[in-house]
Amino acid sequence: MAADTRAMPSFALTARPDWLAPVACTALLALTFAAPAAPGDCGEVTIKSIQVPTRRPESCIAVQLQHATVVLDKALADAHAKGLVASHPGDDHHSRWTIKQARDLLQMVTPRGTLDSCATVDGRGRRGDWESYVALQIDEGHAVVHPTGADAPVNVVAVRERSMGCSTSLGGTSSRFYGIPGGRWFLLFLTGIS
């Protein structure tokens, strides 16, 4: 898969309404990617590839997802959760969101649970703002992605974002998918609802 040379649009982090159940959220996401945008449709699809490391950090959190385990840098997550490192220098709003997301993720860590000497989070079937934090570490090149059933981690992750800003049926949503090139999507979430 060739990398898209266009710049990836910035996405606004918005809170999901409490009434939006995980099943409904997943169904909505599936609809946004069910068919490619038709000519004249205002839904824009952007696809790019991200290089990811294949060596896990010393201090790590293994986030088990549906089709992959994403190994995060725990020291970085701790620093983000405490506000010691700004995730978005010069953008206090996004950095505060990162603090909340990192804290949400760290609260999900299984006490004394380990997977290859990493603390663990079982994210399968669970939705939350912590997903955006997992995506941030992937985007920043701090996460190792190990597909379920594979012998080794991958060195490239595909990212697909669809903006439906003027959709009459969905009322303006944006969604983001992370996947193994030629494989399955392992992380998907809404990035904005208008």
Coordinates of N, CA and C in Angstrom, one line a residue:
M1 N 0.8 -1.2 0.0 CA 0.0 0.0 0.0 C 0.9 1.2 0.0
A2 N 0.7 2.1 -0.9 CA 1.5 3.3 -1.0 C 1.0 4.3 0.0
A3 N 2.0 5.1 0.5 CA 1.6 6.1 1.5 C 0.9 7.3 0.7
D4 N -0.1 7.8 1.3 CA -0.7 9.0 0.7 C 0.2 10.2 1.0
T5 N 0.4 11.0 0.0 CA 1.3 12.1 0.1 C 0.6 13.3 0.6
R6 N -0.7 13.3 0.7 CA -1.4 14.5 1.2 C -1.3 14.4 2.7
A7 N -1.3 15.6 3.3 CA -1.2 15.7 4.8 C -2.5 15.2 5.4
M8 N -2.3 14.4 6.5 CA -3.5 13.9 7.2 C -4.2 15.0 7.9
P9 N -5.5 15.2 7.8 CA -6.1 16.3 8.4 C -6.1 16.1 9.9
S10 N -6.0 17.2 10.6 CA -6.1 17.2 12.1 C -7.6 16.8 12.5
F11 N -7.7 16.1 13.5 CA -9.1 15.7 13.9 C -9.3 16.2 15.3
A12 N -10.6 16.7 15.5 CA -11.0 17.2 16.8 C -11.4 16.0 17.7
L13 N -10.9 16.0 19.0 CA -11.3 15.0 19.9 C -12.6 15.5 20.6
T14 N -13.6 14.7 20.5 CA -14.9 15.1 21.1 C -15.3 13.9 22.0
A15 N -16.0 14.3 23.0 CA -16.6 13.2 23.9 C -17.8 12.6 23.2
R16 N -17.9 11.3 23.4 CA -19.0 10.6 22.9 C -20.2 10.7 23.9
P17 N -21.4 10.9 23.3 CA -22.6 11.0 24.2 C -22.7 9.7 25.0
D18 N -23.1 9.8 26.3 CA -23.3 8.6 27.1 C -24.3 7.6 26.5
W19 N -25.3 8.1 25.8 CA -26.3 7.2 25.3 C -25.9 6.4 24.1
L20 N -24.7 6.7 23.6 CA -24.2 6.0 22.4 C -23.6 4.7 22.8
A21 N -24.3 3.6 22.7 CA -23.9 2.3 23.2 C -22.8 1.8 22.3
P22 N -21.9 0.9 22.8 CA -20.8 0.4 22.0 C -21.3 -0.3 20.7
V23 N -22.3 -1.1 20.8 CA -22.8 -1.8 19.6 C -23.3 -0.8 18.5
A24 N -24.0 0.3 19.0 CA -24.5 1.3 18.1 C -23.3 2.1 17.5
C25 N -22.3 2.3 18.3 CA -21.1 3.0 17.8 C -20.4 2.2 16.7
T26 N -20.2 0.9 17.0 CA -19.6 0.1 16.0 C -20.4 0.0 14.7
A27 N -21.7 -0.1 14.8 CA -22.6 -0.1 13.7 C -22.5 1.1 12.9
L28 N -22.4 2.3 13.5 CA -22.2 3.6 12.9 C -20.9 3.6 12.1
L29 N -19.9 3.1 12.8 CA -18.5 3.1 12.1 C -18.5 2.2 10.9
A30 N -19.2 1.1 11.0 CA -19.3 0.2 9.9 C -20.0 0.8 8.7
L31 N -21.0 1.6 9.0 CA -21.7 2.3 7.9 C -20.8 3.4 7.2
T32 N -20.0 4.0 8.0 CA -19.1 5.1 7.4 C -18.1 4.5 6.4
F33 N -17.8 3.2 6.6 CA -16.8 2.6 5.7 C -17.4 1.6 4.8
A34 N -18.7 1.4 4.8 CA -19.3 0.3 4.1 C -19.1 0.5 2.6
A35 N -19.1 1.7 2.1 CA -18.9 1.8 0.6 C -18.0 3.1 0.4
P36 N -17.3 3.0 -0.7 CA -16.4 4.2 -1.0 C -17.3 5.4 -1.3
A37 N -16.8 6.6 -1.1 CA -17.5 7.8 -1.4 C -17.8 7.9 -2.9
A38 N -19.1 8.1 -3.2 CA -19.5 8.2 -4.6 C -19.1 9.6 -5.1
P39 N -18.9 9.7 -6.5 CA -18.6 11.0 -7.1 C -19.7 12.0 -6.6
G40 N -19.2 13.2 -6.2 CA -20.2 14.2 -5.8 C -20.5 14.1 -4.3
D41 N -20.1 12.9 -3.6 CA -20.3 12.8 -2.2 C -19.3 13.6 -1.5
C42 N -19.6 14.2 -0.4 CA -18.7 15.1 0.3 C -17.9 14.3 1.3
G43 N -18.1 13.0 1.4 CA -17.3 12.2 2.4 C -15.9 12.0 1.8
E44 N -14.9 12.5 2.5 CA -13.5 12.4 2.0 C -12.8 11.2 2.7
V45 N -12.2 10.3 2.0 CA -11.4 9.2 2.6 C -9.9 9.5 2.4
T46 N -9.2 9.4 3.5 CA -7.7 9.6 3.4 C -7.1 8.3 3.9
I47 N -6.2 7.7 3.2 CA -5.5 6.5 3.6 C -4.0 6.8 3.6
K48 N -3.3 6.4 4.7 CA -1.9 6.6 4.8 C -1.3 5.4 5.5
S49 N 0.0 5.2 5.4 CA 0.8 4.2 6.1 C 1.6 4.8 7.1
I50 N 1.8 4.2 8.3 CA 2.6 4.7 9.4 C 3.6 3.6 9.7
Q51 N 4.9 4.0 9.7 CA 6.0 3.1 10.2 C 5.9 3.0 11.7
V52 N 5.9 1.8 12.2 CA 5.9 1.5 13.7 C 7.1 0.7 14.0
P53 N 7.5 0.8 15.3 CA 8.7 0.0 15.7 C 8.3 -1.5 15.8
T54 N 9.3 -2.3 15.8 CA 9.0 -3.8 16.0 C 9.6 -4.3 17.3
R55 N 10.3 -3.4 18.0 CA 10.9 -3.7 19.4 C 10.1 -3.0 20.4
R56 N 9.6 -3.8 21.4 CA 8.8 -3.2 22.4 C 9.6 -2.4 23.4
P57 N 9.0 -1.4 24.0 CA 9.7 -0.6 25.1 C 9.9 -1.4 26.3
E58 N 10.9 -1.0 27.1 CA 11.2 -1.8 28.4 C 10.0 -1.8 29.3
S59 N 9.4 -0.6 29.6 CA 8.2 -0.5 30.4 C 7.1 -0.4 29.4
C60 N 6.2 -1.4 29.5 CA 5.1 -1.5 28.4 C 3.8 -1.9 29.0
I61 N 2.8 -1.5 28.2 CA 1.4 -1.9 28.4 C 0.9 -2.6 27.1
A62 N 0.5 -3.9 27.2 CA 0.0 -4.6 26.1 C -1.5 -4.5 26.1
V63 N -2.0 -3.7 25.1 CA -3.5 -3.5 24.9 C -4.0 -4.5 23.9
Q64 N -4.8 -5.5 24.4 CA -5.3 -6.5 23.6 C -6.6 -6.0 22.9
L65 N -6.6 -6.0 21.6 CA -7.7 -5.6 20.8 C -8.2 -6.8 20.0
Q66 N -9.3 -6.6 19.2 CA -9.9 -7.6 18.5 C -9.0 -8.4 17.5
H67 N -8.2 -7.8 16.8 CA -7.3 -8.5 15.8 C -5.8 -8.2 16.0
A68 N -5.4 -7.5 17.0 CA -4.0 -7.2 17.3 C -3.8 -6.9 18.7
T69 N -2.6 -7.0 19.2 CA -2.2 -6.4 20.5 C -1.3 -5.3 20.2
V70 N -1.6 -4.1 20.8 CA -0.8 -2.9 20.6 C 0.0 -2.7 21.9
V71 N 1.3 -2.7 21.8 CA 2.2 -2.6 23.0 C 2.6 -1.1 23.0
L72 N 2.2 -0.5 24.1 CA 2.5 1.0 24.3 C 3.7 1.2 25.3
D73 N 4.2 2.4 25.2 CA 5.3 2.8 26.1 C 4.6 3.2 27.4
K74 N 4.8 2.4 28.5 CA 4.1 2.7 29.8 C 4.7 4.0 30.4
A75 N 6.0 4.2 30.3 CA 6.7 5.3 30.9 C 6.1 6.6 30.2
L76 N 5.9 6.6 28.9 CA 5.3 7.7 28.2 C 3.8 7.9 28.7
A77 N 3.1 6.8 28.8 CA 1.7 6.9 29.3 C 1.6 7.5 30.7
D78 N 2.5 7.1 31.6 CA 2.6 7.7 32.9 C 2.9 9.2 32.9
A79 N 3.9 9.5 32.0 CA 4.2 11.0 31.9 C 3.1 11.8 31.3
H80 N 2.4 11.3 30.3 CA 1.2 12.0 29.8 C 0.1 12.1 30.9
A81 N -0.1 11.0 31.6 CA -1.2 11.0 32.6 C -0.9 12.0 33.7
K82 N 0.3 12.3 34.0 CA 0.7 13.2 35.1 C 0.9 14.6 34.5
G83 N 0.8 14.8 33.2 CA 1.0 16.1 32.6 C 2.5 16.5 32.5
L84 N 3.4 15.6 32.7 CA 4.8 15.9 32.6 C 5.3 16.1 31.2
V85 N 4.6 15.5 30.2 CA 5.0 15.7 28.8 C 3.8 16.2 28.1
A86 N 4.0 17.2 27.3 CA 2.8 17.7 26.5 C 2.8 16.9 25.2
S87 N 1.6 16.4 25.0 CA 1.4 15.6 23.7 C 1.3 16.5 22.5
H88 N 0.8 17.7 22.7 CA 0.6 18.6 21.6 C 1.2 20.0 22.1
P89 N 2.6 20.2 22.0 CA 3.2 21.4 22.5 C 2.5 22.6 21.8
G90 N 2.1 23.6 22.7 CA 1.5 24.8 22.2 C 0.0 24.7 22.0
D91 N -0.6 23.5 22.3 CA -2.0 23.3 22.2 C -2.5 22.7 23.5
D92 N -2.8 23.5 24.5 CA -3.2 23.1 25.8 C -4.4 22.2 25.8
H93 N -5.4 22.6 25.0 CA -6.7 21.8 24.9 C -6.4 20.3 24.6
H94 N -5.7 20.1 23.5 CA -5.4 18.7 23.1 C -4.5 18.0 24.1
S95 N -3.6 18.7 24.7 CA -2.7 18.1 25.7 C -3.5 17.7 27.0
R96 N -4.5 18.5 27.4 CA -5.4 18.1 28.5 C -6.2 16.9 28.2
W97 N -6.7 16.8 26.9 CA -7.4 15.6 26.5 C -6.5 14.4 26.6
T98 N -5.2 14.5 26.2 CA -4.3 13.4 26.3 C -4.1 13.0 27.7
I99 N -4.0 13.9 28.7 CA -3.9 13.6 30.1 C -5.1 12.7 30.5
K100 N -6.3 13.1 30.1 CA -7.5 12.3 30.5 C -7.5 10.9 29.8
Q101 N -7.1 10.9 28.5 CA -7.1 9.6 27.8 C -6.1 8.6 28.4
A102 N -4.9 9.2 28.7 CA -3.8 8.3 29.3 C -4.3 7.8 30.7
R103 N -4.9 8.7 31.5 CA -5.4 8.2 32.8 C -6.5 7.1 32.6
D104 N -7.4 7.3 31.7 CA -8.4 6.3 31.4 C -7.8 5.0 31.1
L105 N -6.8 5.0 30.2 CA -6.1 3.8 29.8 C -5.4 3.1 31.0
L106 N -4.7 3.9 31.8 CA -3.9 3.4 33.0 C -4.9 2.8 34.0
Q107 N -6.1 3.3 34.1 CA -7.1 2.8 35.1 C -7.5 1.4 34.7
M108 N -7.4 1.1 33.4 CA -7.9 -0.2 32.9 C -6.8 -1.3 33.0
V109 N -5.6 -1.0 33.4 CA -4.5 -1.9 33.5 C -4.9 -3.0 34.5
T110 N -4.7 -4.3 34.1 CA -5.0 -5.4 35.0 C -3.9 -5.5 36.1
P111 N -4.3 -5.4 37.4 CA -3.3 -5.5 38.4 C -2.5 -6.8 38.3
R112 N -1.2 -6.7 38.3 CA -0.3 -7.8 38.2 C -0.4 -8.7 37.0
G113 N -1.2 -8.2 36.0 CA -1.4 -9.0 34.8 C -0.2 -8.7 33.9
T114 N 0.3 -9.7 33.3 CA 1.5 -9.5 32.4 C 1.3 -10.3 31.1
L115 N 1.8 -9.8 30.1 CA 1.9 -10.4 28.8 C 3.3 -10.2 28.2
D116 N 4.1 -11.2 28.2 CA 5.5 -11.0 27.9 C 6.2 -9.9 28.7
S117 N 5.9 -9.9 30.0 CA 6.4 -8.9 31.0 C 5.9 -7.5 30.8
C118 N 4.8 -7.3 30.1 CA 4.1 -6.1 30.0 C 2.8 -6.1 30.8
A119 N 2.4 -4.9 31.4 CA 1.1 -4.8 32.0 C 0.1 -5.0 30.9
T120 N -1.1 -5.4 31.3 CA -2.1 -5.7 30.2 C -3.4 -4.9 30.4
V121 N -4.0 -4.7 29.3 CA -5.4 -4.1 29.2 C -6.1 -4.9 28.2
D122 N -7.3 -5.4 28.6 CA -8.1 -6.1 27.7 C -9.1 -5.1 27.1
G123 N -8.9 -4.7 25.9 CA -9.7 -3.7 25.3 C -10.7 -4.3 24.3
R124 N -10.8 -5.6 24.2 CA -11.7 -6.3 23.3 C -13.1 -6.0 23.7
G125 N -13.9 -5.4 22.8 CA -15.3 -5.1 23.0 C -15.5 -4.0 24.0
R126 N -14.5 -3.2 24.3 CA -14.7 -2.0 25.2 C -14.4 -0.8 24.4
R127 N -15.2 0.2 24.7 CA -15.0 1.5 23.9 C -14.7 2.6 25.0
G128 N -14.0 3.6 24.5 CA -13.7 4.7 25.4 C -12.7 5.7 24.8
D129 N -12.5 6.8 25.5 CA -11.5 7.8 25.0 C -10.1 7.2 25.0
W130 N -9.9 6.2 25.8 CA -8.5 5.5 25.8 C -8.1 5.1 24.4
E131 N -9.1 4.8 23.5 CA -8.7 4.4 22.2 C -7.9 5.5 21.4
S132 N -8.3 6.7 21.7 CA -7.6 7.8 21.0 C -6.1 7.9 21.5
Y133 N -5.9 7.5 22.8 CA -4.6 7.5 23.3 C -3.7 6.4 22.7
V134 N -4.3 5.2 22.5 CA -3.6 4.2 21.7 C -3.3 4.6 20.3
A135 N -4.2 5.3 19.7 CA -3.9 5.9 18.3 C -2.8 6.9 18.4
L136 N -2.8 7.7 19.4 CA -1.7 8.7 19.5 C -0.4 8.1 19.6
Q137 N -0.2 7.0 20.4 CA 1.1 6.4 20.5 C 1.5 5.7 19.2
I138 N 0.5 5.2 18.5 CA 0.8 4.6 17.1 C 1.2 5.7 16.2
D139 N 0.5 6.8 16.2 CA 0.8 7.9 15.3 C 2.2 8.5 15.6
E140 N 2.6 8.5 16.8 CA 3.9 9.1 17.2 C 5.0 8.1 17.1
G141 N 4.7 6.9 16.7 CA 5.8 5.9 16.6 C 6.3 5.3 17.9
H142 N 5.4 5.2 18.9 CA 5.8 4.7 20.2 C 5.2 3.3 20.5
A143 N 4.4 2.8 19.6 CA 3.6 1.6 19.8 C 4.1 0.5 18.8
V144 N 4.1 -0.7 19.4 CA 4.4 -1.9 18.6 C 3.1 -2.6 18.3
V145 N 2.8 -3.0 17.1 CA 1.6 -3.7 16.7 C 1.9 -5.1 16.3
H146 N 1.2 -6.0 17.1 CA 1.4 -7.5 16.9 C 0.1 -8.1 16.5
P147 N -0.1 -8.4 15.2 CA -1.4 -9.0 14.8 C -1.7 -10.3 15.5
T148 N -2.9 -10.6 15.9 CA -3.3 -11.8 16.5 C -3.0 -13.0 15.7
G149 N -2.3 -14.0 16.2 CA -1.9 -15.2 15.5 C -0.6 -15.1 14.7
A150 N 0.0 -13.9 14.6 CA 1.2 -13.7 13.9 C 2.4 -14.0 14.8
D151 N 3.5 -14.4 14.1 CA 4.8 -14.7 14.9 C 5.5 -13.5 15.3
A152 N 5.3 -12.4 14.5 CA 6.1 -11.2 14.8 C 5.3 -9.9 14.6
P153 N 5.7 -8.8 15.2 CA 5.0 -7.6 15.0 C 5.2 -7.1 13.6
V154 N 4.3 -6.2 13.1 CA 4.4 -5.5 11.8 C 5.2 -4.2 11.9
N155 N 5.7 -3.8 10.8 CA 6.5 -2.5 10.8 C 5.7 -1.4 10.2
V156 N 4.5 -1.7 9.6 CA 3.7 -0.7 9.0 C 2.2 -0.9 9.4
V157 N 1.5 0.2 9.7 CA 0.1 0.2 10.0 C -0.6 1.1 9.0
A158 N -1.8 0.6 8.5 CA -2.6 1.4 7.6 C -3.6 2.3 8.5
V159 N -3.8 3.5 8.1 CA -4.7 4.4 8.8 C -5.7 4.9 7.7
R160 N -6.9 4.7 8.0 CA -8.0 5.2 7.1 C -8.9 6.1 7.8
E161 N -9.1 7.4 7.4 CA -9.9 8.3 8.0 C -11.0 8.7 7.0
R162 N -12.2 8.8 7.4 CA -13.3 9.2 6.6 C -14.1 10.4 7.3
S163 N -14.2 11.4 6.5 CA -14.9 12.6 7.0 C -16.2 12.7 6.3
M164 N -17.3 12.8 7.1 CA -18.6 12.8 6.5 C -19.3 14.1 6.9
G165 N -18.6 15.2 6.8 CA -19.0 16.5 7.3 C -20.3 17.0 6.8
C166 N -20.8 16.6 5.6 CA -22.1 17.1 5.1 C -23.0 15.9 4.7
S167 N -22.9 14.8 5.4 CA -23.7 13.7 5.2 C -25.1 14.0 5.8
T168 N -26.2 13.7 5.0 CA -27.5 13.9 5.5 C -28.0 12.8 6.3
S169 N -27.4 11.6 6.1 CA -27.9 10.4 6.8 C -27.2 10.2 8.2
L170 N -25.9 10.7 8.2 CA -25.1 10.5 9.5 C -25.0 11.8 10.3
G171 N -25.4 12.9 9.7 CA -25.3 14.1 10.5 C -23.9 14.7 10.7
G172 N -22.9 14.3 10.0 CA -21.6 14.8 10.1 C -20.8 14.1 11.1
T173 N -20.1 13.0 10.7 CA -19.2 12.3 11.6 C -17.9 12.1 10.9
S174 N -16.9 11.9 11.7 CA -15.6 11.5 11.1 C -15.1 10.3 11.9
S175 N -14.5 9.3 11.2 CA -14.1 8.1 11.9 C -12.7 7.8 11.4
R176 N -12.0 7.0 12.2 CA -10.6 6.6 11.9 C -10.5 5.1 12.2
F177 N -9.8 4.4 11.3 CA -9.6 3.0 11.4 C -8.0 2.8 11.3
Y178 N -7.5 1.9 12.1 CA -6.1 1.4 12.1 C -6.1 -0.1 11.8
G179 N -5.3 -0.5 10.8 CA -5.3 -1.9 10.5 C -3.9 -2.3 10.0
I180 N -3.9 -3.6 9.8 CA -2.7 -4.3 9.2 C -2.9 -4.2 7.7
P181 N -1.9 -3.7 6.9 CA -2.1 -3.6 5.5 C -2.3 -5.1 5.0
G182 N -3.4 -5.2 4.2 CA -3.8 -6.5 3.6 C -4.5 -7.4 4.7
G183 N -4.7 -6.8 5.8 CA -5.3 -7.6 6.9 C -6.6 -7.0 7.4
R184 N -6.8 -7.0 8.7 CA -8.0 -6.6 9.3 C -7.8 -5.3 10.1
W185 N -8.9 -4.5 10.3 CA -8.8 -3.3 11.2 C -8.8 -3.8 12.6
F186 N -8.0 -3.2 13.4 CA -7.9 -3.6 14.8 C -8.3 -2.5 15.8
L187 N -8.4 -1.2 15.3 CA -8.8 -0.1 16.2 C -9.6 0.8 15.3
L188 N -10.8 1.1 15.8 CA -11.7 2.0 15.1 C -12.5 2.9 16.1
F189 N -12.7 4.1 15.7 CA -13.4 5.0 16.6 C -13.9 6.3 15.9
L190 N -14.9 6.9 16.5 CA -15.3 8.2 15.9 C -14.3 9.3 16.4
T191 N -14.0 10.2 15.5 CA -13.1 11.3 15.8 C -13.8 12.6 16.0
G192 N -15.1 12.6 15.5 CA -15.9 13.8 15.7 C -17.3 13.6 15.3
I193 N -18.2 14.2 16.0 CA -19.7 14.2 15.7 C -20.2 15.6 15.7
S194 N -20.8 16.0 14.6 CA -21.3 17.4 14.6 C -22.8 17.4 14.5

